[in-house]
Amino acid sequence: MISKKAKYAIHALVKLARDREKGPILISEISKEGHIPQKFLEAILLDLKRAGILNSKKGKGGGYYLIKKPEEVNMADVLRLFDGALALLPCVTYKYYERCEECTDELTCGIRRVMQQVRDETVRILKDSTLATVLASEKSTYKEQ
Amino acid sequence: MISKKAKYAIHALVKLARDREKGPILISEISKEGHIPQKFLEAILLDLKRAGILNSKKGKGGGYYLIKKPEEVNMADVLRLFDGALALLPCVTYKYYERCEECTDELTCGIRRVMQQVRDETVRILKDSTLATVLASEKSTYKEQ
DNA sequence: TATAAAGTCTATCGGATTTATAGAGTATTA
DNA sequence: TAATACTCTATAAATCCGATAGACTTTATA
């Protein structure tokens, strides 16, 4: 399961992508529409700003807006930003790699191989799915489930 | 990431499958070999016993042993037993289903669709991978990575 | 039948993480 | 220059995780 933080982040991003023609969007609006606690959301948006995905404008008429193209923001990056590694085991990540004490030989470890597969597929799907594809898929109501 | 509990469980199961001809295996042996805290491991093995995967024998010459066939114990079931749902969001699980407040229409929610895909692939891989396949893959040293 | 071996059960613990809130402070712009 | 809106720091409650302690029960076998 992903954290609420990550989930809120994705929902906020999708909204910002959807409304990106409208100029800066108020935190309070995102918060209300998405039922996301406002103060919590503030911290999340700041993180996304630091990550170079959003920017904000202060003062009257201010708010947050997307600075990356929707097709450039993929789910893998967002999830990693908030929840760290996507893999199920530390020994199949590169950024958070850690050897497993329990396993004698990593090269032949059967458990690791399975988890490696899961990670590869997960990353593939999440990389392919961007704000653009998510928005597009919202529009087509009848979908191959 | 999966919990240590789940990771320990899998390692213990793989060992029990590997040594299943030797009769009951001592908790202390599994603990030592896998560098798993013994008391913690006891609780894990009890859970696996309650789940009908292992059985135990008390007294001298006792220990734990597999009662399911290695090809019947798959990773999806084990992970679910210890960590709950495999999905990344509550709205794409059936056993732990929970509606997302943030989303207006679940049927058209683009985020949900992505997470659904990830879940389907993850479950597919984990279901296909059993103690038997893990053991088999350990034996073949040179592997398509 | 005593006793040692081995699993079972209950309780508890500290620490980390997660989720969330409060409030003061700062920058911006109409 | 006031209203608006973002930023920062602190904190707190709740939950979860990993681990340990210790008393208890069952069983094999000498």
XYZ file of C-alpha atoms (C1' of nucleotides) in Angstrom, chain D residues 10-29:
20
model
C 6.820 22.475 16.245
C 4.204 19.177 18.029
C 0.962 15.435 19.024
C -1.845 11.407 18.624
C -2.263 7.035 16.669
C -0.631 3.134 14.728
C 2.608 -0.183 13.370
C 6.890 -2.735 13.589
C 10.428 -5.454 15.308
C 11.768 -7.600 19.187
C 12.002 -9.674 23.948
C 10.576 -11.892 28.420
C 8.852 -15.398 30.840
C 5.636 -18.707 32.306
C 3.209 -22.660 30.510
C 2.106 -27.004 28.056
C 3.025 -31.008 25.552
C 5.796 -34.898 24.202
C 9.524 -38.387 23.699
C 12.326 -41.346 25.840
